[in-house]
Amino acid sequence: MSRISRRTFFEGTGAGLVASSVPLRGQPAPPAARTVPQTAIKLTVNGRVHRITVEDRWTLVEVLRDYLGLTGSKIGCDRGECGACTVLVDGKNVYSCSQLAVWADGRTVETVEGLAQNGKLDPLQQAFIRCDGPQCGFCTSGQLMSARALLNRNPHPNAEEVRAGMTGNICRCGNYNHYVESVLAAAGMRSAQPRTKA
Ligand code: FES
Ligand code: FES
């Protein structure tokens, strides 16, 4: 079966033919970029409304990280495989590297930065720490957001349901059991005991 990479896809749309760099936050787009199709969109990110003009080829994660400065969402594979870029769009966990920002026009987006409230970590984040979930940290924000989506739709999952809910998030260090334990603890399905290192 032939594979179409994201680059091939974007080039196929004609939107990727003009080379330009993403302007830094607060700076106007360079002249070359002005010939690229752009669209004014409205995003509600972590409860805050943003009205911004984006190039039609920009992915959601690029806008979150490069334009809004929300760098908690990571770019791992940049091709819809690892889950490091996972955010919630209208409550559903999606790979933000595989969503164009224009597709999110009018939608609500939640990122890992929105989990803590009033300086207090979300119970899920607290459970991740207690259960020694994060190792590299690079995949953790995506793991958290998939776990948040799961608990929003199923507040008391069993271990199998947690594994299924987080199946799109890869942990290269193989810390899956700790992540599952963390989500179960956050859901009150298991007590979160601090882990002792071997
Ligand atoms: S960076 Fe988006 S799935 Fe890997
Ligand atoms: S904890 Fe990030 S890859 Fe395993």
PDB file of C-alpha atoms and ligand atoms in Angstrom:
ATOM      1  CA  MET A   1       0.000   0.000   0.000  1.00  0.00           C
ATOM      2  CA  SER A   2       1.400   3.381  -0.915  1.00  0.00           C
ATOM      3  CA  ARG A   3       1.901   5.904   1.849  1.00  0.00           C
ATOM      4  CA  ILE A   4       1.301   9.604   1.464  1.00  0.00           C
ATOM      5  CA  SER A   5       3.454  11.670   3.790  1.00  0.00           C
ATOM      6  CA  ARG A   6       2.144  14.895   5.284  1.00  0.00           C
ATOM      7  CA  ARG A   7       4.629  16.795   3.129  1.00  0.00           C
ATOM      8  CA  THR A   8       3.344  15.107  -0.019  1.00  0.00           C
ATOM      9  CA  PHE A   9      -0.213  15.878   1.029  1.00  0.00           C
ATOM     10  CA  PHE A  10       0.427  19.558   1.641  1.00  0.00           C
ATOM     11  CA  GLU A  11       2.401  19.932  -1.555  1.00  0.00           C
ATOM     12  CA  GLY A  12      -0.439  18.240  -3.398  1.00  0.00           C
ATOM     13  CA  THR A  13      -2.832  20.916  -2.210  1.00  0.00           C
ATOM     14  CA  GLY A  14      -0.646  23.566  -3.796  1.00  0.00           C
ATOM     15  CA  ALA A  15      -0.389  25.317  -0.460  1.00  0.00           C
ATOM     16  CA  GLY A  16       3.175  24.242   0.146  1.00  0.00           C
ATOM     17  CA  LEU A  17       4.745  25.512  -3.048  1.00  0.00           C
ATOM     18  CA  VAL A  18       5.926  28.832  -1.698  1.00  0.00           C
ATOM     19  CA  ALA A  19       8.856  28.516   0.648  1.00  0.00           C
ATOM     20  CA  SER A  20       8.608  30.677   3.715  1.00  0.00           C
ATOM     21  CA  SER A  21       9.321  30.446   7.390  1.00  0.00           C
ATOM     22  CA  VAL A  22       6.764  30.734  10.162  1.00  0.00           C
ATOM     23  CA  PRO A  23       6.929  34.313  11.440  1.00  0.00           C
ATOM     24  CA  LEU A  24       7.942  34.720  15.020  1.00  0.00           C
ATOM     25  CA  ARG A  25       5.204  35.652  17.404  1.00  0.00           C
ATOM     26  CA  GLY A  26       4.155  39.241  17.094  1.00  0.00           C
ATOM     27  CA  GLN A  27       6.061  39.754  13.844  1.00  0.00           C
ATOM     28  CA  PRO A  28       4.454  40.277  10.425  1.00  0.00           C
ATOM     29  CA  ALA A  29       4.760  37.454   7.924  1.00  0.00           C
ATOM     30  CA  PRO A  30       7.782  37.859   5.604  1.00  0.00           C
ATOM     31  CA  PRO A  31       6.961  39.100   2.052  1.00  0.00           C
ATOM     32  CA  ALA A  32       7.217  35.651   0.447  1.00  0.00           C
ATOM     33  CA  ALA A  33       4.607  34.306   2.838  1.00  0.00           C
ATOM     34  CA  ARG A  34       2.020  36.883   1.795  1.00  0.00           C
ATOM     35  CA  THR A  35       1.368  34.940  -1.406  1.00  0.00           C
ATOM     36  CA  VAL A  36       0.427  31.868   0.591  1.00  0.00           C
ATOM     37  CA  PRO A  37      -3.291  31.370   1.223  1.00  0.00           C
ATOM     38  CA  GLN A  38      -4.202  32.648   4.646  1.00  0.00           C
ATOM     39  CA  THR A  39      -7.373  32.481   6.703  1.00  0.00           C
ATOM     40  CA  ALA A  40      -8.564  34.376   9.754  1.00  0.00           C
ATOM     41  CA  ILE A  41      -9.685  31.914  12.389  1.00  0.00           C
ATOM     42  CA  LYS A  42     -10.979  31.967  15.927  1.00  0.00           C
ATOM     43  CA  LEU A  43      -9.650  29.442  18.408  1.00  0.00           C
ATOM     44  CA  THR A  44     -10.601  29.105  22.044  1.00  0.00           C
ATOM     45  CA  VAL A  45      -7.522  27.657  23.668  1.00  0.00           C
ATOM     46  CA  ASN A  46      -7.667  26.730  27.334  1.00  0.00           C
ATOM     47  CA  GLY A  47     -10.637  29.060  27.737  1.00  0.00           C
ATOM     48  CA  ARG A  48      -9.003  32.035  26.042  1.00  0.00           C
ATOM     49  CA  VAL A  49     -10.239  33.305  22.685  1.00  0.00           C
ATOM     50  CA  HIS A  50      -7.639  33.952  19.983  1.00  0.00           C
ATOM     51  CA  ARG A  51      -8.455  35.570  16.639  1.00  0.00           C
ATOM     52  CA  ILE A  52      -5.505  34.976  14.380  1.00  0.00           C
ATOM     53  CA  THR A  53      -4.628  34.789  10.722  1.00  0.00           C
ATOM     54  CA  VAL A  54      -2.903  31.575   9.796  1.00  0.00           C
ATOM     55  CA  GLU A  55      -1.432  30.197   6.634  1.00  0.00           C
ATOM     56  CA  ASP A  56      -3.749  27.468   5.414  1.00  0.00           C
ATOM     57  CA  ARG A  57      -0.899  24.960   5.473  1.00  0.00           C
ATOM     58  CA  TRP A  58      -0.023  25.449   9.146  1.00  0.00           C
ATOM     59  CA  THR A  59      -0.814  22.578  11.417  1.00  0.00           C
ATOM     60  CA  LEU A  60      -2.557  23.101  14.711  1.00  0.00           C
ATOM     61  CA  VAL A  61       0.524  22.187  16.710  1.00  0.00           C
ATOM     62  CA  GLU A  62       2.570  24.764  14.803  1.00  0.00           C
ATOM     63  CA  VAL A  63       0.090  27.478  15.699  1.00  0.00           C
ATOM     64  CA  LEU A  64      -0.068  26.373  19.330  1.00  0.00           C
ATOM     65  CA  ARG A  65       3.697  26.226  19.732  1.00  0.00           C
ATOM     66  CA  ASP A  66       5.049  28.886  17.366  1.00  0.00           C
ATOM     67  CA  TYR A  67       2.290  31.464  17.447  1.00  0.00           C
ATOM     68  CA  LEU A  68       0.622  31.073  20.843  1.00  0.00           C
ATOM     69  CA  GLY A  69       3.763  29.992  22.692  1.00  0.00           C
ATOM     70  CA  LEU A  70       2.133  26.857  24.123  1.00  0.00           C
ATOM     71  CA  THR A  71       5.117  24.571  23.818  1.00  0.00           C
ATOM     72  CA  GLY A  72       3.798  21.875  26.158  1.00  0.00           C
ATOM     73  CA  SER A  73       2.470  19.974  23.133  1.00  0.00           C
ATOM     74  CA  LYS A  74       5.478  18.273  21.594  1.00  0.00           C
ATOM     75  CA  ILE A  75       6.285  17.352  18.022  1.00  0.00           C
ATOM     76  CA  GLY A  76       7.694  13.850  18.006  1.00  0.00           C
ATOM     77  CA  CYS A  77       7.106  12.090  14.698  1.00  0.00           C
ATOM     78  CA  ASP A  78       5.157  14.937  13.026  1.00  0.00           C
ATOM     79  CA  ARG A  79       3.196  12.328  11.075  1.00  0.00           C
ATOM     80  CA  GLY A  80       0.382  11.034  13.257  1.00  0.00           C
ATOM     81  CA  GLU A  81       2.120   8.093  14.840  1.00  0.00           C
ATOM     82  CA  CYS A  82       3.499   8.882  18.306  1.00  0.00           C
ATOM     83  CA  GLY A  83       0.863  10.964  20.113  1.00  0.00           C
ATOM     84  CA  ALA A  84       3.300  13.485  21.619  1.00  0.00           C
ATOM     85  CA  CYS A  85       1.290  16.330  20.071  1.00  0.00           C
ATOM     86  CA  THR A  86      -2.088  15.197  21.450  1.00  0.00           C
ATOM     87  CA  VAL A  87      -4.526  17.947  22.404  1.00  0.00           C
ATOM     88  CA  LEU A  88      -8.285  17.998  22.855  1.00  0.00           C
ATOM     89  CA  VAL A  89     -10.428  19.608  20.153  1.00  0.00           C
ATOM     90  CA  ASP A  90     -14.004  19.999  21.329  1.00  0.00           C
ATOM     91  CA  GLY A  91     -13.153  17.437  23.989  1.00  0.00           C
ATOM     92  CA  LYS A  92     -11.791  14.794  21.637  1.00  0.00           C
ATOM     93  CA  ASN A  93      -8.130  13.824  21.701  1.00  0.00           C
ATOM     94  CA  VAL A  94      -6.486  14.432  18.339  1.00  0.00           C
ATOM     95  CA  TYR A  95      -2.982  14.532  16.915  1.00  0.00           C
ATOM     96  CA  SER A  96      -2.416  18.257  16.476  1.00  0.00           C
ATOM     97  CA  CYS A  97       0.414  17.585  14.006  1.00  0.00           C
ATOM     98  CA  SER A  98      -2.145  16.034  11.682  1.00  0.00           C
ATOM     99  CA  GLN A  99      -4.798  18.726  11.924  1.00  0.00           C
ATOM    100  CA  LEU A 100      -4.633  21.924   9.936  1.00  0.00           C
ATOM    101  CA  ALA A 101      -5.183  24.965  12.108  1.00  0.00           C
ATOM    102  CA  VAL A 102      -7.961  26.168   9.787  1.00  0.00           C
ATOM    103  CA  TRP A 103      -9.887  22.992  10.568  1.00  0.00           C
ATOM    104  CA  ALA A 104     -10.022  24.100  14.202  1.00  0.00           C
ATOM    105  CA  ASP A 105     -11.713  27.404  13.350  1.00  0.00           C
ATOM    106  CA  GLY A 106     -14.483  28.064  15.868  1.00  0.00           C
ATOM    107  CA  ARG A 107     -13.523  25.119  18.044  1.00  0.00           C
ATOM    108  CA  THR A 108     -12.258  24.785  21.567  1.00  0.00           C
ATOM    109  CA  VAL A 109      -8.774  23.435  22.098  1.00  0.00           C
ATOM    110  CA  GLU A 110      -7.338  22.173  25.362  1.00  0.00           C
ATOM    111  CA  THR A 111      -3.627  21.690  25.805  1.00  0.00           C
ATOM    112  CA  VAL A 112      -1.561  20.416  28.682  1.00  0.00           C
ATOM    113  CA  GLU A 113      -1.074  24.007  29.847  1.00  0.00           C
ATOM    114  CA  GLY A 114      -4.797  24.159  30.603  1.00  0.00           C
ATOM    115  CA  LEU A 115      -4.868  21.212  32.995  1.00  0.00           C
ATOM    116  CA  ALA A 116      -3.599  22.959  36.112  1.00  0.00           C
ATOM    117  CA  GLN A 117      -6.049  25.428  37.621  1.00  0.00           C
ATOM    118  CA  ASN A 118      -5.144  28.314  39.923  1.00  0.00           C
ATOM    119  CA  GLY A 119      -1.628  27.022  40.295  1.00  0.00           C
ATOM    120  CA  LYS A 120      -2.816  23.549  41.346  1.00  0.00           C
ATOM    121  CA  LEU A 121      -2.033  20.529  39.255  1.00  0.00           C
ATOM    122  CA  ASP A 122      -4.909  18.498  37.841  1.00  0.00           C
ATOM    123  CA  PRO A 123      -5.479  15.256  39.822  1.00  0.00           C
ATOM    124  CA  LEU A 124      -4.295  13.425  36.732  1.00  0.00           C
ATOM    125  CA  GLN A 125      -0.995  15.272  36.784  1.00  0.00           C
ATOM    126  CA  GLN A 126      -0.628  14.586  40.485  1.00  0.00           C
ATOM    127  CA  ALA A 127      -1.275  10.885  39.933  1.00  0.00           C
ATOM    128  CA  PHE A 128       1.275  10.791  37.106  1.00  0.00           C
ATOM    129  CA  ILE A 129       3.881  12.172  39.495  1.00  0.00           C
ATOM    130  CA  ARG A 130       2.978   9.855  42.365  1.00  0.00           C
ATOM    131  CA  CYS A 131       2.961   6.782  40.135  1.00  0.00           C
ATOM    132  CA  ASP A 132       6.194   7.710  38.396  1.00  0.00           C
ATOM    133  CA  GLY A 133       4.476   7.974  35.019  1.00  0.00           C
ATOM    134  CA  PRO A 134       6.741  10.441  33.217  1.00  0.00           C
ATOM    135  CA  GLN A 135      10.204   9.255  32.315  1.00  0.00           C
ATOM    136  CA  CYS A 136      11.472  11.244  29.339  1.00  0.00           C
ATOM    137  CA  GLY A 137       8.754  13.841  29.723  1.00  0.00           C
ATOM    138  CA  PHE A 138       8.560  14.359  25.972  1.00  0.00           C
ATOM    139  CA  CYS A 139       5.567  12.085  25.517  1.00  0.00           C
ATOM    140  CA  THR A 140       3.951  13.021  28.824  1.00  0.00           C
ATOM    141  CA  SER A 141       1.795  15.942  27.752  1.00  0.00           C
ATOM    142  CA  GLY A 142       0.245  13.803  25.030  1.00  0.00           C
ATOM    143  CA  GLN A 143      -0.287  10.945  27.477  1.00  0.00           C
ATOM    144  CA  LEU A 144      -1.973  13.353  29.872  1.00  0.00           C
ATOM    145  CA  MET A 145      -4.316  14.735  27.243  1.00  0.00           C
ATOM    146  CA  SER A 146      -5.398  11.304  26.015  1.00  0.00           C
ATOM    147  CA  ALA A 147      -5.941  10.288  29.629  1.00  0.00           C
ATOM    148  CA  ARG A 148      -7.978  13.461  30.237  1.00  0.00           C
ATOM    149  CA  ALA A 149     -10.177  12.705  27.212  1.00  0.00           C
ATOM    150  CA  LEU A 150     -10.673   9.163  28.455  1.00  0.00           C
ATOM    151  CA  LEU A 151     -11.650  10.238  31.980  1.00  0.00           C
ATOM    152  CA  ASN A 152     -13.984  12.913  30.616  1.00  0.00           C
ATOM    153  CA  ARG A 153     -16.008  10.286  28.772  1.00  0.00           C
ATOM    154  CA  ASN A 154     -15.450   7.421  31.226  1.00  0.00           C
ATOM    155  CA  PRO A 155     -14.608   8.642  34.748  1.00  0.00           C
ATOM    156  CA  HIS A 156     -14.045   5.139  36.132  1.00  0.00           C
ATOM    157  CA  PRO A 157     -12.288   3.015  33.522  1.00  0.00           C
ATOM    158  CA  ASN A 158     -10.737  -0.360  34.189  1.00  0.00           C
ATOM    159  CA  ALA A 159      -7.181  -1.169  33.167  1.00  0.00           C
ATOM    160  CA  GLU A 160      -8.214  -2.548  29.780  1.00  0.00           C
ATOM    161  CA  GLU A 161     -10.189   0.593  29.008  1.00  0.00           C
ATOM    162  CA  VAL A 162      -7.230   2.765  29.989  1.00  0.00           C
ATOM    163  CA  ARG A 163      -4.935   0.804  27.683  1.00  0.00           C
ATOM    164  CA  ALA A 164      -7.445   1.137  24.846  1.00  0.00           C
ATOM    165  CA  GLY A 165      -7.940   4.857  25.504  1.00  0.00           C
ATOM    166  CA  MET A 166      -4.219   5.552  25.396  1.00  0.00           C
ATOM    167  CA  THR A 167      -3.322   3.201  22.610  1.00  0.00           C
ATOM    168  CA  GLY A 168      -2.380   6.088  20.303  1.00  0.00           C
ATOM    169  CA  ASN A 169       0.318   7.394  22.626  1.00  0.00           C
ATOM    170  CA  ILE A 170       3.692   5.760  22.314  1.00  0.00           C
ATOM    171  CA  CYS A 171       6.219   5.597  25.125  1.00  0.00           C
ATOM    172  CA  ARG A 172       9.577   4.572  23.773  1.00  0.00           C
ATOM    173  CA  CYS A 173      10.900   3.772  27.224  1.00  0.00           C
ATOM    174  CA  GLY A 174       8.090   1.291  27.732  1.00  0.00           C
ATOM    175  CA  ASN A 175       6.611   2.906  30.816  1.00  0.00           C
ATOM    176  CA  TYR A 176       3.098   1.882  29.876  1.00  0.00           C
ATOM    177  CA  ASN A 177       2.244   0.111  33.131  1.00  0.00           C
ATOM    178  CA  HIS A 178       3.043   3.235  35.131  1.00  0.00           C
ATOM    179  CA  TYR A 179       0.896   5.348  32.863  1.00  0.00           C
ATOM    180  CA  VAL A 180      -2.021   2.933  33.210  1.00  0.00           C
ATOM    181  CA  GLU A 181      -1.550   2.876  36.965  1.00  0.00           C
ATOM    182  CA  SER A 182      -1.506   6.684  37.029  1.00  0.00           C
ATOM    183  CA  VAL A 183      -4.801   6.967  35.170  1.00  0.00           C
ATOM    184  CA  LEU A 184      -6.438   4.340  37.375  1.00  0.00           C
ATOM    185  CA  ALA A 185      -5.222   6.210  40.455  1.00  0.00           C
ATOM    186  CA  ALA A 186      -6.551   9.517  39.137  1.00  0.00           C
ATOM    187  CA  ALA A 187      -9.889   7.834  38.521  1.00  0.00           C
ATOM    188  CA  GLY A 188      -9.941   6.537  42.080  1.00  0.00           C
ATOM    189  CA  MET A 189      -9.815   2.963  40.815  1.00  0.00           C
ATOM    190  CA  ARG A 190      -6.532   2.287  42.558  1.00  0.00           C
ATOM    191  CA  SER A 191      -4.590   3.975  45.330  1.00  0.00           C
ATOM    192  CA  ALA A 192      -1.580   5.858  44.074  1.00  0.00           C
ATOM    193  CA  GLN A 193       1.405   4.601  45.967  1.00  0.00           C
ATOM    194  CA  PRO A 194       4.681   6.407  45.456  1.00  0.00           C
ATOM    195  CA  ARG A 195       6.954   4.131  43.489  1.00  0.00           C
ATOM    196  CA  THR A 196      10.257   3.060  44.860  1.00  0.00           C
ATOM    197  CA  LYS A 197      13.073   2.821  42.410  1.00  0.00           C
ATOM    198  CA  ALA A 198      14.571  -0.610  41.919  1.00  0.00           C
TER     199      ALA A 198
HETATM  200  S1  FES B   1       4.021  14.425  16.637  1.00  0.00           S
HETATM  201 FE1  FES B   1       1.930  14.185  16.217  1.00  0.00          FE
HETATM  202  S2  FES B   1       1.578  12.049  16.353  1.00  0.00           S
HETATM  203 FE2  FES B   1       3.726  12.281  16.617  1.00  0.00          FE
HETATM  204  S1  FES B   2       8.127   8.460  29.200  1.00  0.00           S
HETATM  205 FE1  FES B   2       8.294   9.514  27.292  1.00  0.00          FE
HETATM  206  S2  FES B   2       8.819   8.003  25.854  1.00  0.00           S
HETATM  207 FE2  FES B   2       8.539   6.977  27.693  1.00  0.00          FE
END
